[in-house]
XYZ file of C-alpha atoms in Angstrom:
783
model
C 27.847 20.377 -86.489
C 30.464 18.133 -85.483
C 30.890 18.389 -81.280
C 34.297 17.911 -80.728
C 36.277 15.007 -79.207
C 36.777 14.671 -75.294
C 40.090 14.665 -75.491
C 40.408 17.097 -79.283
C 39.366 16.315 -82.365
C 35.582 15.935 -84.105
C 33.381 13.178 -83.856
C 29.255 12.579 -84.608
C 27.331 13.018 -81.022
C 25.314 9.898 -81.727
C 21.802 10.071 -79.604
C 19.629 11.686 -78.570
C 17.932 12.877 -75.137
C 14.375 12.225 -74.611
C 11.959 15.318 -73.845
C 11.131 14.816 -70.646
C 14.374 14.471 -68.527
C 15.415 18.001 -71.049
C 12.355 19.024 -69.240
C 13.846 17.222 -65.791
C 16.512 18.252 -66.216
C 16.347 22.232 -66.636
C 14.092 22.136 -64.292
C 16.176 20.482 -61.315
C 19.225 23.460 -62.764
C 17.045 26.109 -62.799
C 15.977 25.648 -58.803
C 19.242 24.563 -58.376
C 19.488 27.905 -55.356
C 15.782 26.036 -53.453
C 18.348 22.508 -53.796
C 21.445 23.957 -52.181
C 19.176 25.473 -48.999
C 17.432 22.232 -49.136
C 20.499 19.785 -48.815
C 21.717 23.112 -45.568
C 18.995 21.777 -43.574
C 19.301 17.818 -44.161
C 22.445 17.137 -43.761
C 23.412 18.368 -40.413
C 21.059 15.921 -38.735
C 22.569 13.237 -41.022
C 25.792 13.828 -39.585
C 24.590 13.745 -36.232
C 23.424 10.275 -36.638
C 26.569 9.552 -38.996
C 28.532 10.047 -35.727
C 26.070 8.732 -33.272
C 27.206 4.906 -35.005
C 28.783 3.396 -32.807
C 31.525 -0.165 -34.352
C 31.411 -3.921 -33.233
C 34.333 -5.411 -35.067
C 33.968 -8.648 -33.015
C 34.146 -11.983 -35.090
C 31.159 -12.622 -32.000
C 29.488 -10.264 -34.114
C 28.757 -12.193 -37.113
C 26.531 -14.431 -35.108
C 22.735 -13.668 -35.522
C 21.136 -12.871 -32.204
C 18.530 -15.238 -32.721
C 20.862 -17.996 -34.203
C 19.431 -20.722 -32.015
C 22.975 -22.559 -31.759
C 23.702 -18.946 -30.086
C 20.917 -19.047 -28.128
C 21.388 -22.381 -26.451
C 25.194 -20.793 -25.582
C 23.409 -18.170 -24.000
C 21.421 -20.498 -22.129
C 24.301 -22.750 -21.211
C 26.748 -19.386 -20.014
C 23.634 -18.624 -17.558
C 23.532 -21.137 -15.759
C 27.905 -22.174 -15.839
C 28.571 -18.346 -15.504
C 30.062 -16.324 -19.246
C 32.822 -14.742 -19.984
C 36.068 -14.889 -22.049
C 38.217 -17.344 -21.833
C 42.459 -16.388 -22.056
C 45.989 -18.546 -21.638
C 49.059 -16.454 -20.623
C 52.255 -18.582 -20.490
C 55.482 -18.058 -19.192
C 58.149 -19.938 -21.826
C 61.808 -20.013 -19.061
C 64.128 -22.805 -19.731
C 63.292 -24.171 -16.184
C 59.904 -23.436 -15.022
C 59.854 -24.664 -12.067
C 63.042 -22.389 -10.817
C 63.032 -19.851 -8.266
C 63.058 -16.771 -9.829
C 60.895 -18.111 -12.082
C 58.488 -18.793 -9.553
C 58.484 -16.030 -7.500
C 58.247 -14.033 -11.125
C 55.253 -16.001 -11.786
C 53.668 -15.811 -7.591
C 54.321 -12.813 -7.775
C 51.907 -12.150 -10.656
C 49.507 -14.797 -9.241
C 48.806 -12.893 -6.359
C 48.503 -9.077 -8.053
C 46.084 -10.951 -10.647
C 44.223 -13.025 -7.971
C 42.648 -8.984 -6.396
C 41.773 -7.813 -9.733
C 37.962 -7.466 -10.662
C 36.433 -8.669 -13.762
C 39.097 -11.856 -13.574
C 38.961 -15.479 -13.014
C 42.840 -17.106 -12.240
C 43.703 -21.084 -12.503
C 46.942 -22.552 -12.242
C 49.153 -25.012 -11.410
C 50.561 -23.221 -8.766
C 47.422 -21.448 -7.642
C 45.769 -24.589 -6.656
C 49.024 -25.953 -5.251
C 49.363 -22.864 -2.695
C 45.493 -23.464 -2.058
C 46.196 -26.646 -1.455
C 49.048 -25.867 1.294
C 47.355 -22.399 2.950
C 50.076 -20.520 0.697
C 53.255 -20.782 -1.151
C 56.509 -19.649 -0.634
C 59.056 -18.995 -2.323
C 62.378 -21.643 -0.333
C 64.160 -24.270 -2.158
C 61.938 -26.707 0.083
C 58.813 -24.982 -1.492
C 60.101 -24.473 -4.916
C 60.118 -28.599 -5.255
C 57.009 -29.057 -4.269
C 56.060 -27.846 -6.379
C 57.467 -28.899 -9.615
C 56.495 -32.380 -7.752
C 53.387 -31.913 -7.399
C 52.916 -30.505 -11.094
C 55.222 -33.253 -12.405
C 53.650 -35.249 -10.467
C 50.638 -36.050 -12.429
C 48.935 -35.882 -16.380
C 46.010 -34.451 -15.286
C 48.536 -30.771 -15.237
C 49.848 -30.788 -18.882
C 46.334 -32.427 -20.714
C 44.877 -29.369 -19.514
C 48.126 -27.550 -20.697
C 48.944 -26.104 -17.292
C 52.485 -27.166 -16.927
C 54.601 -28.414 -20.185
C 58.525 -28.591 -19.979
C 58.947 -24.897 -20.475
C 56.449 -23.084 -19.720
C 53.715 -22.640 -17.109
C 50.913 -21.237 -18.181
C 47.996 -19.261 -16.430
C 44.102 -19.371 -17.193
C 42.019 -16.569 -16.934
C 38.324 -16.278 -17.515
C 37.455 -12.007 -17.470
C 33.774 -10.699 -16.926
C 33.489 -9.092 -19.694
C 30.139 -8.535 -21.428
C 28.826 -7.447 -24.581
C 30.739 -5.673 -27.657
C 29.711 -2.306 -27.999
C 32.048 0.793 -26.913
C 31.272 0.055 -23.530
C 31.949 -3.835 -23.890
C 35.367 -3.297 -25.344
C 36.597 -0.496 -22.553
C 36.048 -3.153 -20.021
C 38.200 -5.645 -21.588
C 40.724 -3.348 -22.336
C 40.823 -2.151 -19.359
C 40.878 -5.840 -17.644
C 43.647 -6.410 -19.987
C 45.179 -2.952 -19.182
C 45.530 -4.679 -15.580
C 46.833 -7.750 -16.157
C 49.911 -5.987 -18.085
C 50.387 -3.650 -15.321
C 50.341 -6.402 -12.882
C 52.561 -8.744 -15.189
C 55.126 -5.248 -15.904
C 54.909 -4.649 -11.409
C 56.460 -8.259 -11.499
C 59.362 -7.923 -13.340
C 57.923 -8.174 -17.115
C 59.266 -10.890 -19.322
C 62.484 -10.670 -19.015
C 65.025 -13.515 -17.533
C 64.565 -15.309 -15.954
C 61.553 -15.313 -18.231
C 62.508 -16.327 -22.305
C 58.588 -14.767 -23.207
C 55.324 -14.153 -21.694
C 52.750 -15.123 -24.432
C 49.205 -14.039 -24.365
C 46.291 -15.042 -26.075
C 43.131 -15.850 -26.493
C 39.174 -14.575 -27.639
C 39.433 -11.467 -25.355
C 43.274 -10.641 -26.949
C 41.882 -10.956 -31.071
C 38.878 -9.067 -30.663
C 40.270 -5.618 -29.234
C 43.206 -6.187 -31.848
C 40.468 -6.308 -33.823
C 38.751 -3.324 -32.781
C 40.951 -1.587 -32.303
C 42.605 -2.098 -35.864
C 39.976 -1.593 -37.512
C 39.013 1.538 -36.071
C 42.559 2.771 -36.864
C 42.553 1.631 -40.427
C 38.947 2.993 -41.267
C 39.986 6.814 -41.234
C 43.363 5.870 -43.738
C 40.976 4.252 -46.455
C 39.119 7.229 -46.356
C 41.978 10.419 -46.914
C 43.786 8.097 -49.063
C 40.459 7.490 -51.029
C 40.188 12.040 -51.167
C 43.563 12.408 -51.992
C 43.200 9.377 -55.086
C 39.679 11.481 -56.134
C 41.721 15.011 -55.964
C 43.976 14.237 -57.758
C 42.017 12.705 -60.195
C 40.169 15.180 -60.634
C 42.477 17.657 -61.282
C 44.700 15.421 -63.402
C 42.141 15.082 -65.874
C 39.372 17.694 -65.905
C 42.030 20.640 -64.101
C 39.090 22.677 -62.416
C 38.849 23.710 -58.793
C 35.231 24.283 -59.611
C 35.222 21.162 -60.869
C 36.492 19.228 -58.292
C 34.801 21.668 -55.407
C 30.916 20.306 -56.764
C 32.820 16.728 -56.936
C 34.057 16.761 -52.866
C 30.715 18.054 -51.825
C 28.665 15.672 -53.187
C 30.868 12.947 -52.560
C 30.350 14.491 -49.111
C 26.509 14.735 -48.889
C 26.560 11.340 -50.132
C 28.557 9.478 -47.596
C 26.760 11.615 -44.545
C 23.234 11.410 -46.126
C 23.737 6.899 -45.998
C 25.630 7.405 -42.631
C 22.985 9.689 -41.035
C 20.430 6.844 -42.749
C 22.366 3.715 -40.959
C 22.089 5.812 -37.723
C 18.723 6.379 -37.806
C 18.258 2.654 -37.957
C 20.069 2.026 -35.044
C 23.196 0.143 -37.340
C 25.793 -0.805 -35.772
C 29.682 -1.081 -37.409
C 30.768 -4.139 -37.721
C 34.053 -5.458 -39.135
C 33.102 -5.099 -42.432
C 31.490 -1.970 -42.221
C 34.420 0.610 -43.175
C 32.764 -0.953 -47.229
C 30.303 0.629 -47.263
C 30.611 4.792 -47.332
C 33.828 3.294 -49.185
C 31.348 1.983 -52.027
C 29.348 4.580 -52.020
C 32.226 6.679 -52.576
C 33.617 4.773 -55.178
C 30.073 4.205 -57.493
C 29.430 7.975 -57.030
C 32.699 8.565 -57.968
C 32.299 6.761 -60.982
C 28.764 8.100 -61.937
C 30.107 11.877 -61.607
C 32.227 11.304 -63.793
C 30.252 9.922 -66.418
C 28.361 13.169 -66.367
C 31.637 15.304 -66.214
C 32.908 13.589 -69.097
C 29.749 14.354 -70.869
C 29.384 18.187 -69.377
C 32.809 18.612 -70.629
C 32.479 17.731 -74.385
C 30.619 20.329 -75.458
C 30.359 21.400 -78.337
C 31.624 24.739 -80.189
C 28.926 27.005 -80.324
C 26.207 24.767 -78.248
C 25.198 27.176 -75.810
C 26.656 25.372 -72.470
C 22.585 25.767 -70.446
C 22.143 23.344 -73.247
C 24.372 21.350 -73.319
C 23.898 20.879 -69.565
C 20.433 19.158 -69.471
C 21.831 17.300 -72.958
C 24.405 16.031 -70.536
C 22.408 14.850 -67.781
C 19.449 13.677 -70.227
C 21.895 11.192 -72.412
C 23.604 9.849 -69.537
C 20.596 9.319 -67.100
C 19.177 5.843 -68.142
C 22.923 4.553 -67.934
C 23.718 5.817 -64.523
C 21.009 4.826 -63.044
C 21.242 1.743 -64.663
C 24.473 1.460 -63.328
C 23.647 2.720 -59.748
C 21.126 0.055 -59.455
C 23.335 -2.996 -60.522
C 25.604 -1.297 -57.835
C 23.148 -1.407 -55.457
C 21.187 -5.162 -56.312
C 24.767 -6.609 -56.464
C 24.415 -5.341 -52.411
C 21.093 -5.980 -52.246
C 22.051 -9.478 -52.811
C 23.998 -10.434 -49.697
C 20.703 -10.158 -47.934
C 20.392 -14.793 -48.198
C 23.665 -14.033 -45.951
C 22.707 -16.343 -42.763
C 25.168 -13.895 -41.706
C 24.391 -10.574 -39.985
C 26.905 -8.266 -40.564
C 26.988 -9.197 -43.947
C 23.226 -8.779 -44.270
C 22.847 -5.738 -42.738
C 25.406 -4.375 -45.364
C 23.441 -5.436 -48.072
C 20.988 -2.908 -46.961
C 23.204 0.169 -45.924
C 24.382 -0.164 -49.964
C 21.347 -0.341 -51.744
C 19.731 2.401 -49.948
C 23.067 4.680 -49.208
C 23.273 3.776 -53.666
C 19.923 4.769 -53.667
C 20.738 8.381 -51.830
C 23.330 8.871 -54.645
C 21.093 8.150 -57.546
C 19.296 11.620 -55.549
C 21.860 13.639 -54.353
C 23.916 12.581 -57.896
C 20.695 13.996 -60.558
C 20.003 16.852 -58.016
C 23.007 18.516 -55.170
C 25.630 18.273 -58.234
C 24.013 19.782 -61.368
C 23.356 22.584 -58.986
C 26.720 22.902 -57.886
C 28.485 22.255 -60.669
C 25.495 25.452 -62.109
C 26.642 27.834 -59.285
C 30.392 27.424 -59.518
C 30.850 27.326 -62.885
C 32.129 24.484 -63.339
C 34.115 24.779 -67.404
C 33.697 23.205 -70.422
C 36.543 22.167 -72.812
C 35.888 24.665 -74.560
C 37.332 26.988 -71.473
C 40.198 24.692 -70.225
C 41.281 22.011 -72.054
C 40.973 18.408 -70.833
C 43.693 15.655 -69.619
C 44.678 12.384 -71.452
C 44.205 13.418 -74.928
C 46.832 10.526 -75.948
C 42.654 7.907 -75.933
C 41.884 8.859 -78.954
C 45.248 7.769 -81.049
C 44.494 4.650 -78.836
C 40.745 4.387 -80.038
C 41.652 2.996 -83.272
C 44.569 0.835 -82.500
C 41.404 -1.224 -79.884
C 39.139 -1.050 -82.158
C 41.849 -3.427 -84.833
C 43.259 -4.985 -82.485
C 39.879 -6.345 -80.746
C 39.624 -7.902 -85.326
C 42.253 -9.010 -85.553
C 43.320 -11.038 -82.094
C 39.150 -11.955 -81.548
C 39.821 -15.716 -81.673
C 42.497 -16.074 -79.410
C 41.118 -12.992 -76.845
C 37.470 -14.709 -76.844
C 38.964 -18.524 -76.673
C 41.613 -17.333 -74.020
C 39.384 -15.337 -72.275
C 36.717 -18.339 -72.083
C 39.684 -21.032 -70.721
C 41.007 -17.893 -67.785
C 36.922 -18.177 -66.667
C 36.814 -21.236 -66.899
C 39.900 -22.040 -64.315
C 39.074 -19.698 -62.357
C 35.778 -21.389 -62.165
C 37.916 -24.296 -61.320
C 39.897 -22.665 -58.742
C 36.172 -21.565 -56.667
C 34.625 -24.635 -57.373
C 37.032 -27.106 -57.891
C 36.366 -30.435 -59.911
C 35.487 -33.351 -57.932
C 37.584 -36.014 -57.975
C 40.317 -33.393 -59.050
C 40.723 -30.261 -57.386
C 38.986 -29.164 -54.118
C 36.494 -25.913 -53.866
C 39.019 -23.038 -52.218
C 38.820 -22.887 -48.346
C 37.115 -20.977 -46.065
C 39.330 -19.377 -43.910
C 37.050 -20.185 -39.933
C 40.328 -19.920 -37.705
C 39.566 -16.040 -35.633
C 44.041 -15.218 -35.859
C 43.672 -15.470 -38.971
C 42.386 -12.079 -38.869
C 45.470 -10.838 -37.522
C 48.043 -9.535 -38.603
C 51.154 -12.573 -39.431
C 53.935 -10.192 -38.412
C 51.752 -8.898 -35.609
C 52.760 -11.126 -31.212
C 49.703 -11.585 -30.609
C 50.222 -13.733 -33.715
C 53.343 -15.164 -33.331
C 52.276 -16.092 -29.469
C 48.905 -17.961 -30.643
C 51.129 -20.211 -33.406
C 52.982 -21.149 -30.423
C 50.541 -22.091 -28.065
C 48.845 -24.235 -30.665
C 52.245 -26.744 -30.316
C 52.357 -26.812 -26.505
C 48.720 -26.473 -25.689
C 46.052 -29.155 -25.809
C 44.135 -27.115 -27.767
C 42.943 -23.532 -27.974
C 38.923 -24.463 -29.371
C 36.712 -25.477 -26.781
C 33.324 -27.278 -27.316
C 30.948 -27.849 -24.699
C 29.553 -30.942 -23.783
C 25.889 -29.537 -21.538
C 24.403 -31.984 -19.461
C 21.169 -31.753 -17.960
C 20.044 -34.698 -15.789
C 17.312 -34.718 -12.363
C 17.471 -32.876 -9.312
C 21.069 -33.990 -7.656
C 21.719 -36.390 -10.418
C 25.139 -35.004 -10.839
C 26.994 -35.740 -7.166
C 25.384 -39.366 -7.635
C 28.726 -41.819 -7.196
C 27.881 -43.776 -10.253
C 27.043 -41.006 -12.238
C 30.093 -38.692 -11.647
C 32.106 -42.881 -12.841
C 30.604 -42.549 -15.608
C 31.328 -38.631 -16.219
C 35.213 -40.316 -15.653
C 35.110 -42.709 -17.747
C 33.623 -40.863 -20.228
C 35.765 -37.832 -20.328
C 38.501 -40.669 -21.058
C 37.251 -41.567 -23.399
C 37.330 -38.254 -25.638
C 41.304 -37.992 -24.528
C 41.881 -40.936 -25.984
C 40.666 -39.922 -29.094
C 43.106 -38.796 -31.451
C 40.880 -35.191 -32.688
C 40.550 -34.634 -28.906
C 43.369 -32.583 -26.892
C 41.767 -32.525 -23.729
C 38.566 -33.281 -22.125
C 37.873 -31.236 -18.733
C 35.111 -31.470 -16.301
C 34.365 -31.878 -12.678
C 36.021 -35.202 -12.033
C 38.911 -33.798 -13.181
C 38.670 -31.372 -9.789
C 37.785 -34.516 -7.980
C 40.890 -36.341 -9.147
C 43.215 -32.775 -8.128
C 41.758 -32.916 -5.274
C 42.779 -36.319 -4.332
C 45.946 -35.510 -5.601
C 46.146 -32.978 -3.295
C 45.082 -34.696 -0.514
C 48.033 -37.532 -1.470
C 45.582 -40.527 -2.673
C 46.392 -40.528 -6.288
C 44.928 -38.730 -9.491
C 42.790 -41.923 -10.878
C 39.453 -42.448 -10.008
C 38.686 -44.648 -7.711
C 37.328 -48.041 -7.864
C 35.796 -48.810 -4.743
C 32.624 -48.020 -2.908
C 33.732 -46.159 -0.044
C 35.854 -43.818 -2.397
C 33.323 -42.798 -4.598
C 31.051 -41.643 -1.893
C 33.442 -39.455 -0.604
C 34.691 -38.132 -4.394
C 30.986 -37.601 -4.491
C 30.885 -35.856 -0.988
C 33.964 -33.565 -2.152
C 31.760 -32.252 -4.784
C 28.900 -31.926 -2.663
C 30.832 -30.536 -0.060
C 32.809 -27.903 -2.737
C 30.497 -27.068 -4.847
C 29.548 -23.777 -3.441
C 33.134 -22.868 -1.946
C 34.570 -22.610 -5.253
C 34.619 -21.177 -8.086
C 36.030 -23.305 -10.372
C 34.071 -25.900 -9.239
C 31.237 -23.589 -9.469
C 31.623 -23.380 -13.471
C 31.709 -26.872 -14.170
C 28.287 -28.076 -11.592
C 24.817 -26.174 -11.717
C 25.719 -24.918 -7.661
C 22.139 -25.546 -5.643
C 20.440 -28.227 -7.887
C 23.401 -30.410 -8.743
C 20.834 -31.499 -12.141
C 22.951 -29.893 -14.722
C 27.031 -30.169 -15.549
C 29.187 -29.825 -18.904
C 32.675 -31.794 -20.182
C 34.678 -29.010 -21.459
C 36.319 -30.268 -25.081
C 39.821 -28.999 -26.011
C 40.899 -29.872 -29.798
C 42.362 -28.187 -32.630
C 39.558 -28.483 -34.973
C 39.623 -25.070 -36.932
C 36.891 -25.883 -40.081
C 33.172 -26.837 -39.966
C 34.084 -29.919 -41.011
C 36.519 -30.546 -38.016
C 34.027 -29.751 -35.221
C 31.105 -31.888 -37.168
C 34.322 -34.519 -37.338
C 34.378 -34.066 -33.376
C 31.037 -33.811 -32.843
C 30.063 -36.759 -34.924
C 32.884 -38.320 -31.783
C 30.663 -37.060 -29.133
C 27.883 -38.604 -30.012
C 29.274 -42.278 -30.466
C 31.126 -41.818 -27.451
C 28.763 -40.815 -24.792
C 26.400 -43.799 -26.375
C 28.800 -46.496 -26.154
C 30.015 -44.494 -21.906
C 26.012 -44.902 -21.471
C 25.224 -47.890 -22.189
C 28.300 -48.766 -20.487
C 26.802 -46.681 -17.037
C 22.945 -47.144 -17.282
C 23.375 -43.894 -14.587
C 24.088 -41.572 -17.241
C 20.883 -42.646 -19.441
C 18.812 -40.115 -17.824
C 21.375 -37.470 -19.509
C 20.853 -34.799 -21.853
C 23.908 -34.210 -24.072
C 24.114 -31.211 -26.151
C 26.635 -29.740 -28.054
C 27.539 -25.672 -27.320
C 30.608 -23.397 -27.633
C 31.370 -20.332 -29.117
C 34.008 -21.652 -31.507
C 32.349 -24.554 -33.269
C 29.689 -21.859 -33.796
C 31.834 -19.465 -35.558
C 32.955 -22.045 -37.673
C 29.521 -22.900 -38.616
C 29.239 -19.566 -39.729
C 32.098 -18.700 -41.469
C 31.079 -22.267 -43.923
C 27.747 -20.413 -44.697
C 29.961 -17.724 -46.996
C 29.757 -20.201 -49.266
C 26.157 -20.373 -49.735
C 26.095 -16.414 -49.313
C 29.527 -16.261 -52.392
C 26.861 -19.195 -54.052
C 23.412 -17.540 -54.023
C 24.263 -13.766 -53.533
C 26.293 -13.948 -57.092
C 23.018 -15.634 -58.577
C 20.650 -13.293 -58.034
C 22.691 -10.249 -58.529
C 24.102 -11.930 -62.465
C 19.494 -12.354 -62.663
C 18.802 -9.134 -61.009
C 21.672 -7.091 -63.449
C 20.005 -9.896 -66.701
C 16.820 -8.656 -65.850
C 18.361 -5.173 -66.188
C 19.623 -5.472 -68.925
C 16.614 -6.810 -70.475
C 14.612 -3.682 -70.103
C 17.903 -1.433 -71.054
C 18.912 -3.224 -73.936
C 16.740 -4.200 -76.959
C 19.463 -6.744 -78.394
C 19.400 -10.215 -77.035
C 23.112 -10.535 -78.258
C 24.075 -7.547 -75.545
C 22.444 -8.933 -73.187
C 24.506 -12.110 -72.382
C 27.692 -10.009 -73.925
C 27.501 -7.433 -71.319
C 28.118 -9.154 -68.622
C 31.339 -11.078 -69.975
C 34.102 -9.007 -68.276
C 32.707 -8.565 -64.857
C 32.828 -12.570 -65.015
C 36.019 -12.796 -66.922
C 37.270 -10.862 -63.968
C 35.376 -12.527 -60.659
C 37.281 -15.699 -62.051
C 40.270 -14.637 -63.249
C 40.459 -13.401 -59.858
C 39.419 -16.631 -57.818
C 42.035 -18.121 -60.093
C 44.770 -15.481 -58.930
C 43.363 -16.150 -55.289
C 43.677 -19.578 -55.931
C 47.682 -19.853 -57.245
C 49.112 -17.622 -54.212
C 46.890 -19.507 -51.558
C 44.400 -17.181 -50.718
C 40.867 -18.439 -48.859
C 37.784 -17.091 -48.562
C 36.443 -14.998 -45.567
C 34.286 -12.098 -44.570
C 35.947 -9.790 -46.843
C 36.990 -12.176 -49.889
C 33.284 -13.358 -50.226
C 32.011 -10.409 -51.330
C 34.490 -9.618 -53.436
C 31.899 -10.980 -56.231
C 29.236 -9.461 -56.095
C 30.580 -6.288 -55.437
C 32.551 -6.466 -58.544
C 30.189 -7.717 -60.596
C 27.347 -4.517 -58.937
C 30.633 -2.309 -59.966
C 31.990 -2.735 -63.134
C 28.792 -3.755 -64.838
C 28.766 0.399 -65.005
C 30.979 0.129 -67.620
C 28.950 -2.054 -69.283
C 25.990 -0.673 -69.348
C 27.730 2.526 -70.209
C 29.371 0.914 -73.632
C 25.793 -1.166 -74.631
C 24.033 1.846 -74.628
C 26.472 4.556 -76.470
C 27.041 1.218 -78.816
C 23.670 1.013 -79.614
C 22.769 5.013 -79.566
C 25.014 5.203 -82.398
C 23.819 1.326 -83.963
C 20.334 2.742 -84.261
C 21.448 4.971 -86.373
C 22.454 2.245 -88.796
C 26.373 2.696 -88.391
C 28.134 -0.538 -88.992
C 30.739 -2.651 -86.093
C 33.200 -1.140 -86.539
C 31.624 3.322 -86.305
C 29.539 2.041 -83.482
C 32.990 1.296 -81.706
C 34.689 4.415 -82.849
C 31.736 6.211 -80.738
C 31.674 4.020 -78.278
C 35.071 4.769 -77.464
C 35.302 8.248 -77.974
C 32.335 9.110 -75.993
C 31.981 6.564 -72.915
C 36.126 4.758 -73.128
C 37.730 7.127 -71.690
C 35.348 7.011 -68.466
C 35.437 3.998 -68.212
C 38.468 4.308 -68.433
C 39.174 6.726 -65.550
C 36.119 5.384 -63.706
C 38.066 1.828 -63.354
C 40.930 3.755 -62.089
C 38.552 5.033 -59.349
C 37.047 2.111 -58.145
C 40.621 0.280 -58.128
C 42.548 3.203 -56.460
C 39.648 3.787 -54.085
C 39.396 -0.422 -53.396
C 42.985 -0.687 -52.957
C 43.244 1.529 -50.235
C 42.047 -1.093 -48.031
C 45.893 -2.501 -49.250
C 47.460 -0.627 -46.577
C 44.698 -2.677 -44.210
C 46.873 -4.181 -41.056
C 44.634 -6.817 -41.021
C 44.627 -9.588 -44.081
C 41.547 -10.503 -44.690
C 41.150 -6.723 -46.061
C 44.109 -6.730 -46.912
C 43.306 -8.953 -49.543
C 40.092 -7.786 -49.939
C 41.436 -4.370 -51.690
C 44.323 -6.164 -53.643
C 41.910 -8.264 -54.964
C 39.086 -6.345 -56.159
C 41.388 -3.453 -57.608
C 43.057 -6.050 -59.821
C 38.899 -7.459 -60.848
C 38.537 -4.419 -61.284
C 41.610 -3.338 -64.028
C 40.565 -7.273 -65.460
C 37.196 -6.168 -66.218
C 38.392 -3.188 -68.224
C 41.165 -4.941 -69.845
C 38.474 -7.093 -71.028
C 35.904 -3.962 -71.631
C 38.812 -2.884 -74.238
C 40.204 -6.130 -75.640
C 37.272 -9.947 -75.502
C 34.085 -7.568 -75.495
C 34.759 -5.679 -78.590
C 35.888 -9.112 -80.558
C 33.467 -11.136 -78.962
C 31.443 -8.546 -80.839
C 32.729 -8.807 -84.485
C 32.163 -12.323 -84.253
C 28.217 -12.281 -82.731
C 27.908 -9.898 -85.530
C 29.532 -11.089 -88.015
C 30.674 -8.296 -89.461
C 34.267 -6.759 -90.795
C 36.522 -3.047 -89.972
C 34.595 -0.367 -93.213
C 37.072 -0.779 -96.036
C 39.299 2.338 -95.939
C 37.971 5.439 -97.880
C 39.991 6.212 -101.104
């Protein structure tokens, strides 16, 4: 008997399903109604737990709670206070003009009354020193002379040629929904104050808002806004593809109900285990949807290819049994690709690996239980009842086989060369090409066209820096107020500020020097003993009443202090270089000022911690990729008995991944929290196609077929499914290309590109390699 070809015509149906699988799926189909009742009972609690999952899309979430450096940072914050820093920059042609100062004075008075907001600026310092500030010509001139009469304010970024800045500390904690609500309320209150005072209109040129609170709120809002769009687009894609391919609303309904169950049960597991969605979490349900849809395409494509004269129920169980091994191995390979992410030291990526792996196990169960039941209950038609789409593919098969033979050497050599170039683009070539850069600056996660991005870039030009590293100094009881200690600290700060890597160094003596300056005694640190004693007495008197000083000196014991080092460092190497500079200068200063020798120095800070965590993205990429390759190879070892097949099956995916990294390098893209996941995602997901390819190739080869006959059978049985499964994979992840956040936009485009490249290799380089490995030639034309 000659079964019908999926696109029309007849082909030989090779291979037989295992009897135990035929019995198993016969049992599943026969028990379809109890299965549907079971899923009807499971889905409501799954949906309940799924909708209870809350989100935290901050960059800070990438840092594990038990990370030693984070633990030290929390200990530091317990002593000196926690909070998030932001800066308001008020630009004007003349920042000391009466109209500008009147606007700024109204804004600062409004900010001073806000809960959860602490403020510091040159004008607020002047106001406290003079008991008040009135916008009169005399007071404006006095303030201008005060602000321009010292380098301290300019060095801190509070005063510039065309701007005045206001530093804010927001007393907000955490990144759960409540934390974001508090953060947003505080920022909204700041905006209301600015608007009530006249906003950013003349005489101001602009009001710029920068800082981590603004970045975290934008990341959170943009991620929550964009995530539903991904799934709406993917749903529309599935509807169009299913109707276009199978031309059946019944098949479409079976697909949609199966996909909904997969996602609901997987996300229900996340909710049940107390999971928190992060900036990378939209990839969890999307990966499950893409993998499930691809598996359904393979199953249904085999089902609709029902030979004329064969009973539909007999063919239904045959199709399920025939695709079971290949689909199981495919889902397992994808699950392994994501489970390999558990080697990551970045907790959200580690969690994502677990969630996707568990979700794919659930998907495997749903695809082989719920879907057959729905397919039978809804009576999805075969091609005998309704002709399926893409009959042209059968015409392409012959051309592909011939072309892969004629161009076998250029195809294989070209693939190897392009993959080698991609490897160099990623890992570099010592002495010639540096390795691919890792994105560590949080602002780079923001859309380049956004106001926040432009404000931050402007601030980087006019401010001493936006990255803060804290030099935490622990001494004995009352040691910070010793004159010799304060003198040594001031010398240490001056040494830091003289270093080209440091924009500013702010510590307790900075505030004391400003106090002396306001009192008319100059802004330099005193050199005579009596003046030093007076400065130390100022510290002891002010620390109990001055909130700003309390953020630098331990209030009661006066045993601990810190120096905030502001720099333009953005990557791990920059912070490592800065840390080495700090330790070197501290050792030198302590040698010159023995009073400092009793202090223990620690370096803490969120900015260097984020840079260090971002740097660990590279080990995540390499280790997870190596582990994925190893486990998938072991999977092939079990599924395929041919040694050549085990190696050749990985060619398309490796080619696609490495060429994709080459494209990243050409277009100036970087590794980040999203693009770091592409290798494992593509390798795990695209191996589905290679597994199906080789499964059906060997299915025919075991019958003694030639390479041409085996390739023709493979392309006919699984080629069209590979083509449409690739469209599903690429189209699903391409939805991320519409994201507002650049890393996810890049992830969507690059992943779609990699899937398409993998498919191209499936249909060209892989058959070409088979011709070479098996040293076969096309069959002689029949006479």
